[in-house]
Amino acid sequence: MSITEPTVRPDPRSDPESPVARPPGIATADGPDTVRRFLEVRSLTDALAERLSPEDQTPQSMTEASPAKWHRAHVTWFFEEFILRRNPDYVVYDETFRYLFNSYYETVGERHPRPDRGLVTRPGVRDVTRYREHVDAAMVEALEAGRFDDAALELLELGCNHEQQHQELLLMDIKHLFSTHAFGPVYVDRDPDVPGRSAPLGWREFSGGVHEIGAVGSGFSYDNEGPRHRVHLEDFAVSDRLVTNAGWLEFMADDGYRRHELWLSDGWAKIHETDWHAPGYWREEDGGWTTFTLSGRRPVVPDEPVTHVSFYEADAYARWAGARLPTEFEWEVAAGTLGDARGRLLDPGRCHPGRAGTAMVGDVWEWTASAHLPYPGFVPANGAVGEYNGKFMSDQHVLRGASAVTPPGHERITYRNFFPAASRWVFSGLRLAR
């Protein structure tokens, strides 16, 4: 998941009722609203971490994941590094944190190796909490005093969106960590799931031609969501709901994981390397399938959207179903035409998708057939905050929509999430196209 330069695009032609129009962000809000928005974002991170012990927050279960403690410190470092350090009177909390909690910013300098983030036992969880309090107090004091110019306010908007991304990553990473435990710890308890039956899969048809793609309006968007541009599409159709666990069980029963003709070459090599034979977190027990969730291990619910499948698996399933994955442009046109309906976004008391409905935003991130490439006219921003998207436009696939652990308000239909093709710890699923 990337973090990128904010782009504020005033457009007198934009329709406030358009599904891609966004409400005013921090850069256009007044002082009290800005403080409230900042504290609301920060407090959600704290609320998510409250369910974790210090021991939970320290380990790193794989290179791609980060400890919860690191997430909490890194998003705080972002505000300190890119906003507060602009003021020569600001007192830096701890100079060593610049090294420990930098992620990928070559412009900032050296950093702790990513695979070894779980080895950082000091600072401890209490020290990270004090760090967050120190930075929060400095940010609120500066905001209330009106000391931030427009450039700082744009960085503040970026920082809040960056923290929302890490809220989702924190939950993804904790789920992976907990799944490695022999007895399946529970992050959040919830009632037993009640299986139902999904409606038969149907299709929504769309006319081809020239369509406009990308962010528009005065709201926040990442730089890889623009510039807005035109694409030509052929007539196409997308399924009116996500692929469900029931559908995936049929794929498995038809030897989907053992039929080479369904798989891309890299995907076929991957399943032989990893022995994948079911979605991530699934396990066959007593003649049935269970999956690990943030509420512990539970039976697979047939009518829920299949989750934790890689791009390779999604592509193979689509081929097995006599369909394909939509391109990201087809997905955006469909989502814009069908309206901005929301599925189940982050509920800290659930953290799990519901039944596969008709919403195109929410429940799971949806793999598309599109590589993460620049839009025509894309130019990375100058400076450190412009490093992310441009340099990650290689060997990544675009996912659209949002997931059950995406914070409300962070979703939009122009959002271009991206991950490597083999990623499975993401809350990722698929929708069919033809």
mmCIF file of C-alpha atoms in Angstrom, residues 61-407:
data_model
loop_
_atom_site.group_PDB
_atom_site.id
_atom_site.type_symbol
_atom_site.label_atom_id
_atom_site.label_comp_id
_atom_site.label_asym_id
_atom_site.label_seq_id
_atom_site.Cartn_x
_atom_site.Cartn_y
_atom_site.Cartn_z
ATOM 1 C CA SER A 61 5.587 -12.376 11.401
ATOM 2 C CA MET A 62 7.044 -11.915 7.906
ATOM 3 C CA THR A 63 9.117 -9.412 5.939
ATOM 4 C CA GLU A 64 6.052 -7.875 4.266
ATOM 5 C CA ALA A 65 4.404 -7.168 7.630
ATOM 6 C CA SER A 66 5.410 -4.724 10.359
ATOM 7 C CA PRO A 67 4.927 -4.789 14.131
ATOM 8 C CA ALA A 68 1.944 -2.844 15.464
ATOM 9 C CA LYS A 69 4.359 -0.781 17.565
ATOM 10 C CA TRP A 70 6.270 0.165 14.429
ATOM 11 C CA HIS A 71 3.068 1.230 12.631
ATOM 12 C CA ARG A 72 2.099 3.456 15.593
ATOM 13 C CA ALA A 73 5.529 5.078 15.668
ATOM 14 C CA HIS A 74 5.972 5.409 11.899
ATOM 15 C CA VAL A 75 2.739 7.349 11.332
ATOM 16 C CA THR A 76 3.803 9.652 14.187
ATOM 17 C CA TRP A 77 7.265 10.071 12.679
ATOM 18 C CA PHE A 78 5.563 11.197 9.461
ATOM 19 C CA PHE A 79 3.990 14.240 11.150
ATOM 20 C CA GLU A 80 7.190 15.033 13.028
ATOM 21 C CA GLU A 81 9.494 14.614 10.030
ATOM 22 C CA PHE A 82 7.521 16.410 7.341
ATOM 23 C CA ILE A 83 5.596 19.044 9.309
ATOM 24 C CA LEU A 84 6.930 19.758 12.790
ATOM 25 C CA ARG A 85 10.621 19.774 11.829
ATOM 26 C CA ARG A 86 9.872 22.721 9.532
ATOM 27 C CA ASN A 87 9.699 24.824 12.690
ATOM 28 C CA PRO A 88 13.227 25.444 14.087
ATOM 29 C CA ASP A 89 11.738 25.848 17.578
ATOM 30 C CA TYR A 90 10.221 22.363 17.625
ATOM 31 C CA VAL A 91 11.904 19.998 20.085
ATOM 32 C CA VAL A 92 12.445 16.598 18.446
ATOM 33 C CA TYR A 93 11.321 13.783 20.732
ATOM 34 C CA ASP A 94 14.236 11.420 20.007
ATOM 35 C CA GLU A 95 16.697 11.792 17.144
ATOM 36 C CA THR A 96 17.170 8.010 16.892
ATOM 37 C CA PHE A 97 13.531 7.649 15.792
ATOM 38 C CA ARG A 98 14.404 9.227 12.447
ATOM 39 C CA TYR A 99 16.431 6.098 11.704
ATOM 40 C CA LEU A 100 14.147 3.562 13.403
ATOM 41 C CA PHE A 101 10.804 4.631 11.930
ATOM 42 C CA ASN A 102 11.625 5.863 8.446
ATOM 43 C CA SER A 103 10.085 3.453 5.932
ATOM 44 C CA TYR A 104 11.301 4.005 2.369
ATOM 45 C CA TYR A 105 12.301 7.658 2.188
ATOM 46 C CA GLU A 106 15.759 7.755 0.642
ATOM 47 C CA THR A 107 15.593 11.555 0.777
ATOM 48 C CA VAL A 108 15.361 11.466 4.581
ATOM 49 C CA GLY A 109 18.357 9.172 5.015
ATOM 50 C CA GLU A 110 19.399 5.804 6.417
ATOM 51 C CA ARG A 111 16.810 3.590 8.080
ATOM 52 C CA HIS A 112 16.434 0.381 10.016
ATOM 53 C CA PRO A 113 16.188 -2.671 7.692
ATOM 54 C CA ARG A 114 12.590 -3.607 7.026
ATOM 55 C CA PRO A 115 12.994 -7.372 7.715
ATOM 56 C CA ASP A 116 14.350 -6.553 11.182
ATOM 57 C CA ARG A 117 11.607 -4.255 12.475
ATOM 58 C CA GLY A 118 10.477 -6.989 14.849
ATOM 59 C CA LEU A 119 13.886 -6.947 16.543
ATOM 60 C CA VAL A 120 13.438 -3.394 17.802
ATOM 61 C CA THR A 121 12.498 -3.985 21.436
ATOM 62 C CA ARG A 122 13.476 -0.462 22.444
ATOM 63 C CA PRO A 123 11.719 1.921 22.376
ATOM 64 C CA GLY A 124 8.986 -0.062 24.053
ATOM 65 C CA VAL A 125 5.229 0.328 23.687
ATOM 66 C CA ARG A 126 5.000 2.908 26.497
ATOM 67 C CA ASP A 127 7.773 4.965 24.895
ATOM 68 C CA VAL A 128 5.933 4.909 21.574
ATOM 69 C CA THR A 129 2.765 6.057 23.318
ATOM 70 C CA ARG A 130 4.676 8.972 24.877
ATOM 71 C CA TYR A 131 6.091 9.787 21.436
ATOM 72 C CA ARG A 132 2.589 9.906 19.978
ATOM 73 C CA GLU A 133 1.433 12.185 22.802
ATOM 74 C CA HIS A 134 4.409 14.505 22.305
ATOM 75 C CA VAL A 135 3.774 14.897 18.584
ATOM 76 C CA ASP A 136 -0.003 15.217 19.012
ATOM 77 C CA ALA A 137 0.441 18.020 21.523
ATOM 78 C CA ALA A 138 2.837 19.886 19.230
ATOM 79 C CA MET A 139 0.538 19.463 16.222
ATOM 80 C CA VAL A 140 -2.582 20.647 18.060
ATOM 81 C CA GLU A 141 -0.760 23.624 19.578
ATOM 82 C CA ALA A 142 0.497 24.715 16.148
ATOM 83 C CA LEU A 143 -2.909 24.199 14.537
ATOM 84 C CA GLU A 144 -4.747 26.164 17.209
ATOM 85 C CA ALA A 145 -2.192 28.961 16.885
ATOM 86 C CA GLY A 146 -2.709 29.051 13.105
ATOM 87 C CA ARG A 147 0.969 28.534 12.342
ATOM 88 C CA PHE A 148 0.527 26.119 9.416
ATOM 89 C CA ASP A 149 0.593 27.503 5.883
ATOM 90 C CA ASP A 150 -1.251 25.868 2.978
ATOM 91 C CA ALA A 151 1.686 23.587 2.187
ATOM 92 C CA ALA A 152 1.764 22.296 5.769
ATOM 93 C CA LEU A 153 -2.004 21.745 5.736
ATOM 94 C CA GLU A 154 -1.697 19.665 2.585
ATOM 95 C CA LEU A 155 0.997 17.587 4.280
ATOM 96 C CA LEU A 156 -1.324 17.239 7.266
ATOM 97 C CA GLU A 157 -4.056 15.872 4.974
ATOM 98 C CA LEU A 158 -1.552 13.476 3.479
ATOM 99 C CA GLY A 159 -0.432 12.439 6.962
ATOM 100 C CA CYS A 160 -3.988 11.668 8.049
ATOM 101 C CA ASN A 161 -4.609 9.548 4.952
ATOM 102 C CA HIS A 162 -1.249 7.886 5.459
ATOM 103 C CA GLU A 163 -2.242 6.968 9.008
ATOM 104 C CA GLN A 164 -5.548 5.552 7.775
ATOM 105 C CA GLN A 165 -3.622 3.309 5.394
ATOM 106 C CA HIS A 166 -1.516 2.078 8.289
ATOM 107 C CA GLN A 167 -4.626 1.421 10.382
ATOM 108 C CA GLU A 168 -5.617 -1.099 7.726
ATOM 109 C CA LEU A 169 -2.094 -2.470 7.486
ATOM 110 C CA LEU A 170 -1.913 -2.832 11.266
ATOM 111 C CA LEU A 171 -4.994 -5.083 11.223
ATOM 112 C CA MET A 172 -3.735 -7.081 8.237
ATOM 113 C CA ASP A 173 -0.392 -7.607 9.940
ATOM 114 C CA ILE A 174 -1.878 -8.527 13.322
ATOM 115 C CA LYS A 175 -4.140 -11.058 11.612
ATOM 116 C CA HIS A 176 -1.116 -12.670 9.987
ATOM 117 C CA LEU A 177 0.807 -12.666 13.268
ATOM 118 C CA PHE A 178 -2.071 -14.187 15.237
ATOM 119 C CA SER A 179 -2.580 -16.836 12.544
ATOM 120 C CA THR A 180 0.887 -18.235 13.305
ATOM 121 C CA HIS A 181 -0.151 -19.069 16.884
ATOM 122 C CA ALA A 182 -1.093 -22.665 17.622
ATOM 123 C CA PHE A 183 -4.303 -21.707 19.406
ATOM 124 C CA GLY A 184 -5.609 -18.875 17.228
ATOM 125 C CA PRO A 185 -5.794 -15.747 19.424
ATOM 126 C CA VAL A 186 -8.895 -13.544 19.171
ATOM 127 C CA TYR A 187 -8.354 -9.864 18.393
ATOM 128 C CA VAL A 188 -12.056 -8.981 18.586
ATOM 129 C CA ASP A 189 -14.844 -11.303 19.662
ATOM 130 C CA ARG A 190 -18.091 -11.372 17.694
ATOM 131 C CA ASP A 191 -21.211 -13.475 17.430
ATOM 132 C CA PRO A 192 -21.126 -16.715 15.432
ATOM 133 C CA ASP A 193 -21.654 -16.268 11.717
ATOM 134 C CA VAL A 194 -25.062 -17.256 10.340
ATOM 135 C CA PRO A 195 -24.630 -18.825 6.896
ATOM 136 C CA GLY A 196 -27.038 -17.794 4.165
ATOM 137 C CA ARG A 197 -27.268 -18.192 0.439
ATOM 138 C CA SER A 198 -26.063 -15.647 -2.092
ATOM 139 C CA ALA A 199 -28.207 -14.639 -5.034
ATOM 140 C CA PRO A 200 -27.190 -16.211 -8.346
ATOM 141 C CA LEU A 201 -24.380 -14.294 -9.990
ATOM 142 C CA GLY A 202 -25.695 -11.800 -12.518
ATOM 143 C CA TRP A 203 -24.137 -9.315 -14.912
ATOM 144 C CA ARG A 204 -24.256 -5.571 -15.425
ATOM 145 C CA GLU A 205 -23.549 -4.470 -18.984
ATOM 146 C CA PHE A 206 -21.814 -1.234 -19.957
ATOM 147 C CA SER A 207 -21.346 0.522 -23.261
ATOM 148 C CA GLY A 208 -17.889 1.044 -24.615
ATOM 149 C CA GLY A 209 -16.501 4.242 -26.003
ATOM 150 C CA VAL A 210 -14.482 7.060 -24.515
ATOM 151 C CA HIS A 211 -14.633 7.388 -20.709
ATOM 152 C CA GLU A 212 -12.896 9.752 -18.306
ATOM 153 C CA ILE A 213 -10.837 8.100 -15.573
ATOM 154 C CA GLY A 214 -9.194 9.486 -12.451
ATOM 155 C CA ALA A 215 -9.764 11.860 -9.564
ATOM 156 C CA VAL A 216 -11.648 15.108 -10.075
ATOM 157 C CA GLY A 217 -12.869 17.846 -7.764
ATOM 158 C CA SER A 218 -11.378 19.600 -4.773
ATOM 159 C CA GLY A 219 -11.058 16.664 -2.405
ATOM 160 C CA PHE A 220 -7.992 14.669 -1.441
ATOM 161 C CA SER A 221 -6.538 12.083 -3.764
ATOM 162 C CA TYR A 222 -3.152 10.429 -4.146
ATOM 163 C CA ASP A 223 -1.004 11.465 -7.062
ATOM 164 C CA ASN A 224 -1.369 8.096 -8.813
ATOM 165 C CA GLU A 225 -5.138 8.735 -9.130
ATOM 166 C CA GLY A 226 -4.449 11.439 -11.741
ATOM 167 C CA PRO A 227 -4.188 13.211 -14.006
ATOM 168 C CA ARG A 228 -7.764 12.638 -15.096
ATOM 169 C CA HIS A 229 -7.667 11.332 -18.638
ATOM 170 C CA ARG A 230 -9.662 9.569 -21.319
ATOM 171 C CA VAL A 231 -9.604 5.862 -22.152
ATOM 172 C CA HIS A 232 -11.384 3.915 -24.859
ATOM 173 C CA LEU A 233 -13.214 0.769 -23.768
ATOM 174 C CA GLU A 234 -15.046 -1.915 -25.676
ATOM 175 C CA ASP A 235 -18.507 -2.978 -24.486
ATOM 176 C CA PHE A 236 -18.116 -4.996 -21.293
ATOM 177 C CA ALA A 237 -19.971 -6.514 -18.362
ATOM 178 C CA VAL A 238 -19.053 -7.014 -14.698
ATOM 179 C CA SER A 239 -20.627 -9.391 -12.200
ATOM 180 C CA ASP A 240 -23.153 -7.839 -9.852
ATOM 181 C CA ARG A 241 -21.509 -9.311 -6.776
ATOM 182 C CA LEU A 242 -18.161 -10.591 -5.602
ATOM 183 C CA VAL A 243 -17.015 -14.194 -5.971
ATOM 184 C CA THR A 244 -18.042 -16.067 -2.828
ATOM 185 C CA ASN A 245 -16.513 -18.837 -0.756
ATOM 186 C CA ALA A 246 -19.125 -21.183 -2.216
ATOM 187 C CA GLY A 247 -17.885 -20.423 -5.708
ATOM 188 C CA TRP A 248 -14.306 -20.938 -4.604
ATOM 189 C CA LEU A 249 -15.140 -24.325 -3.094
ATOM 190 C CA GLU A 250 -16.497 -25.364 -6.510
ATOM 191 C CA PHE A 251 -13.238 -24.224 -8.109
ATOM 192 C CA MET A 252 -11.261 -26.302 -5.621
ATOM 193 C CA ALA A 253 -13.498 -29.341 -6.097
ATOM 194 C CA ASP A 254 -12.880 -29.123 -9.855
ATOM 195 C CA ASP A 255 -9.116 -29.379 -9.261
ATOM 196 C CA GLY A 256 -8.637 -25.666 -9.915
ATOM 197 C CA TYR A 257 -5.309 -25.614 -8.079
ATOM 198 C CA ARG A 258 -3.980 -28.578 -10.086
ATOM 199 C CA ARG A 259 -4.933 -27.640 -13.655
ATOM 200 C CA HIS A 260 -1.985 -25.921 -15.308
ATOM 201 C CA GLU A 261 -4.083 -24.591 -18.185
ATOM 202 C CA LEU A 262 -5.859 -22.187 -15.795
ATOM 203 C CA TRP A 263 -2.713 -20.534 -14.481
ATOM 204 C CA LEU A 264 -0.268 -17.894 -15.583
ATOM 205 C CA SER A 265 3.256 -19.285 -15.680
ATOM 206 C CA ASP A 266 4.428 -17.329 -12.620
ATOM 207 C CA GLY A 267 1.291 -18.351 -10.734
ATOM 208 C CA TRP A 268 1.772 -22.029 -11.598
ATOM 209 C CA ALA A 269 5.356 -21.810 -10.344
ATOM 210 C CA LYS A 270 4.159 -20.086 -7.179
ATOM 211 C CA ILE A 271 1.635 -22.741 -6.188
ATOM 212 C CA HIS A 272 4.289 -25.421 -6.648
ATOM 213 C CA GLU A 273 6.734 -23.378 -4.578
ATOM 214 C CA THR A 274 4.224 -22.712 -1.775
ATOM 215 C CA ASP A 275 1.839 -25.696 -2.043
ATOM 216 C CA TRP A 276 -1.176 -23.380 -2.137
ATOM 217 C CA HIS A 277 -4.371 -25.400 -2.444
ATOM 218 C CA ALA A 278 -6.900 -23.028 -0.847
ATOM 219 C CA PRO A 279 -7.169 -19.305 -0.017
ATOM 220 C CA GLY A 280 -4.926 -17.804 2.646
ATOM 221 C CA TYR A 281 -5.853 -18.767 6.227
ATOM 222 C CA TRP A 282 -8.051 -21.714 5.121
ATOM 223 C CA ARG A 283 -7.564 -25.130 6.712
ATOM 224 C CA GLU A 284 -9.388 -28.418 6.181
ATOM 225 C CA GLU A 285 -10.588 -29.853 9.482
ATOM 226 C CA ASP A 286 -12.948 -32.759 10.200
ATOM 227 C CA GLY A 287 -14.158 -32.868 6.621
ATOM 228 C CA GLY A 288 -14.869 -29.139 6.366
ATOM 229 C CA TRP A 289 -13.025 -25.899 5.818
ATOM 230 C CA THR A 290 -12.212 -23.264 8.407
ATOM 231 C CA THR A 291 -10.571 -19.873 8.018
ATOM 232 C CA PHE A 292 -8.632 -17.751 10.457
ATOM 233 C CA THR A 293 -10.249 -14.375 11.173
ATOM 234 C CA LEU A 294 -9.545 -11.548 13.603
ATOM 235 C CA SER A 295 -12.145 -13.303 15.748
ATOM 236 C CA GLY A 296 -10.199 -16.557 15.736
ATOM 237 C CA ARG A 297 -10.598 -19.670 13.587
ATOM 238 C CA ARG A 298 -14.128 -20.190 12.294
ATOM 239 C CA PRO A 299 -15.997 -22.264 9.710
ATOM 240 C CA VAL A 300 -15.902 -20.893 6.164
ATOM 241 C CA VAL A 301 -19.204 -19.119 5.440
ATOM 242 C CA PRO A 302 -20.316 -19.984 1.880
ATOM 243 C CA ASP A 303 -22.040 -16.690 1.045
ATOM 244 C CA GLU A 304 -19.232 -14.404 2.206
ATOM 245 C CA PRO A 305 -16.820 -13.010 -0.404
ATOM 246 C CA VAL A 306 -13.711 -15.105 -0.792
ATOM 247 C CA THR A 307 -10.841 -13.245 0.849
ATOM 248 C CA HIS A 308 -7.054 -13.549 0.990
ATOM 249 C CA VAL A 309 -6.464 -14.751 -2.555
ATOM 250 C CA SER A 310 -3.554 -13.587 -4.680
ATOM 251 C CA PHE A 311 -3.750 -12.038 -8.130
ATOM 252 C CA TYR A 312 -2.594 -15.376 -9.531
ATOM 253 C CA GLU A 313 -5.481 -17.213 -7.873
ATOM 254 C CA ALA A 314 -8.016 -14.574 -8.857
ATOM 255 C CA ASP A 315 -6.873 -14.761 -12.483
ATOM 256 C CA ALA A 316 -7.027 -18.577 -12.502
ATOM 257 C CA TYR A 317 -10.515 -18.596 -10.984
ATOM 258 C CA ALA A 318 -11.781 -16.101 -13.550
ATOM 259 C CA ARG A 319 -10.444 -18.269 -16.374
ATOM 260 C CA TRP A 320 -12.049 -21.359 -14.818
ATOM 261 C CA ALA A 321 -15.362 -19.486 -14.632
ATOM 262 C CA GLY A 322 -15.203 -18.609 -18.335
ATOM 263 C CA ALA A 323 -14.638 -14.948 -17.548
ATOM 264 C CA ARG A 324 -11.737 -12.638 -16.725
ATOM 265 C CA LEU A 325 -10.770 -9.936 -14.263
ATOM 266 C CA PRO A 326 -11.942 -6.407 -15.086
ATOM 267 C CA THR A 327 -9.385 -3.798 -15.970
ATOM 268 C CA GLU A 328 -9.159 -1.008 -13.422
ATOM 269 C CA PHE A 329 -10.770 1.324 -15.973
ATOM 270 C CA GLU A 330 -13.753 -0.975 -16.457
ATOM 271 C CA TRP A 331 -14.051 -1.253 -12.690
ATOM 272 C CA GLU A 332 -14.065 2.535 -12.214
ATOM 273 C CA VAL A 333 -16.626 3.106 -14.968
ATOM 274 C CA ALA A 334 -18.884 0.417 -13.493
ATOM 275 C CA ALA A 335 -18.558 1.783 -9.965
ATOM 276 C CA GLY A 336 -19.287 5.324 -11.159
ATOM 277 C CA THR A 337 -22.345 4.205 -13.129
ATOM 278 C CA LEU A 338 -23.800 2.022 -10.385
ATOM 279 C CA GLY A 339 -23.360 4.737 -7.761
ATOM 280 C CA ASP A 340 -21.081 5.073 -4.779
ATOM 281 C CA ALA A 341 -22.696 2.308 -2.712
ATOM 282 C CA ARG A 342 -20.657 1.226 0.301
ATOM 283 C CA GLY A 343 -20.157 -2.240 1.658
ATOM 284 C CA ARG A 344 -18.939 -3.066 5.139
ATOM 285 C CA LEU A 345 -16.032 -0.761 5.983
ATOM 286 C CA LEU A 346 -14.067 -0.881 9.214
ATOM 287 C CA ASP A 347 -16.109 -1.666 12.303
ATOM 288 C CA PRO A 348 -13.612 -2.195 15.182
ATOM 289 C CA GLY A 349 -16.115 -4.588 16.744
ATOM 290 C CA ARG A 350 -16.148 -6.879 13.682
ATOM 291 C CA CYS A 351 -13.179 -6.438 11.312
ATOM 292 C CA HIS A 352 -14.636 -8.967 8.889
ATOM 293 C CA PRO A 353 -16.562 -8.780 5.594
ATOM 294 C CA GLY A 354 -20.260 -9.556 5.480
ATOM 295 C CA ARG A 355 -22.246 -11.401 2.850
ATOM 296 C CA ALA A 356 -21.282 -10.716 -0.744
ATOM 297 C CA GLY A 357 -23.652 -7.946 -1.779
ATOM 298 C CA THR A 358 -23.900 -5.555 -4.687
ATOM 299 C CA ALA A 359 -21.651 -2.782 -3.323
ATOM 300 C CA MET A 360 -18.468 -2.169 -5.282
ATOM 301 C CA VAL A 361 -16.682 -0.327 -2.461
ATOM 302 C CA GLY A 362 -16.117 -2.216 0.759
ATOM 303 C CA ASP A 363 -15.841 -5.821 2.038
ATOM 304 C CA VAL A 364 -12.678 -6.748 0.048
ATOM 305 C CA TRP A 365 -10.161 -5.086 -2.214
ATOM 306 C CA GLU A 366 -10.814 -6.361 -5.742
ATOM 307 C CA TRP A 367 -7.983 -7.501 -7.973
ATOM 308 C CA THR A 368 -8.036 -6.025 -11.467
ATOM 309 C CA ALA A 369 -6.218 -7.118 -14.605
ATOM 310 C CA SER A 370 -4.248 -3.856 -14.626
ATOM 311 C CA ALA A 371 -0.619 -3.347 -13.748
ATOM 312 C CA HIS A 372 0.148 -0.336 -11.559
ATOM 313 C CA LEU A 373 1.393 2.054 -14.227
ATOM 314 C CA PRO A 374 1.389 5.863 -14.454
ATOM 315 C CA TYR A 375 -1.568 7.651 -15.994
ATOM 316 C CA PRO A 376 -0.750 9.825 -19.047
ATOM 317 C CA GLY A 377 0.948 12.984 -17.810
ATOM 318 C CA PHE A 378 1.825 11.605 -14.371
ATOM 319 C CA VAL A 379 4.882 13.238 -12.824
ATOM 320 C CA PRO A 380 6.105 12.287 -9.327
ATOM 321 C CA ALA A 381 6.099 15.149 -6.841
ATOM 322 C CA ASN A 382 9.351 16.773 -5.820
ATOM 323 C CA GLY A 383 10.858 15.911 -2.473
ATOM 324 C CA ALA A 384 10.559 12.958 -0.127
ATOM 325 C CA VAL A 385 6.767 12.593 -0.161
ATOM 326 C CA GLY A 386 6.887 12.047 -3.916
ATOM 327 C CA GLU A 387 9.007 8.903 -3.649
ATOM 328 C CA TYR A 388 6.314 6.290 -3.225
ATOM 329 C CA ASN A 389 4.118 5.914 -6.288
ATOM 330 C CA GLY A 390 6.555 6.627 -9.068
ATOM 331 C CA LYS A 391 9.153 4.161 -7.876
ATOM 332 C CA PHE A 392 6.584 1.423 -7.189
ATOM 333 C CA MET A 393 5.117 1.405 -10.692
ATOM 334 C CA SER A 394 6.715 -1.950 -11.446
ATOM 335 C CA ASP A 395 5.629 -5.544 -10.706
ATOM 336 C CA GLN A 396 2.489 -4.443 -8.869
ATOM 337 C CA HIS A 397 -1.179 -5.059 -9.679
ATOM 338 C CA VAL A 398 -3.999 -2.618 -9.003
ATOM 339 C CA LEU A 399 -6.826 -3.414 -6.597
ATOM 340 C CA ARG A 400 -9.952 -1.277 -6.440
ATOM 341 C CA GLY A 401 -12.714 -0.703 -3.899
ATOM 342 C CA ALA A 402 -11.978 -1.068 -0.192
ATOM 343 C CA SER A 403 -12.103 -3.758 2.475
ATOM 344 C CA ALA A 404 -13.712 -4.551 5.792
ATOM 345 C CA VAL A 405 -10.652 -3.064 7.509
ATOM 346 C CA THR A 406 -10.508 0.159 5.467
ATOM 347 C CA PRO A 407 -11.357 3.127 7.731
#
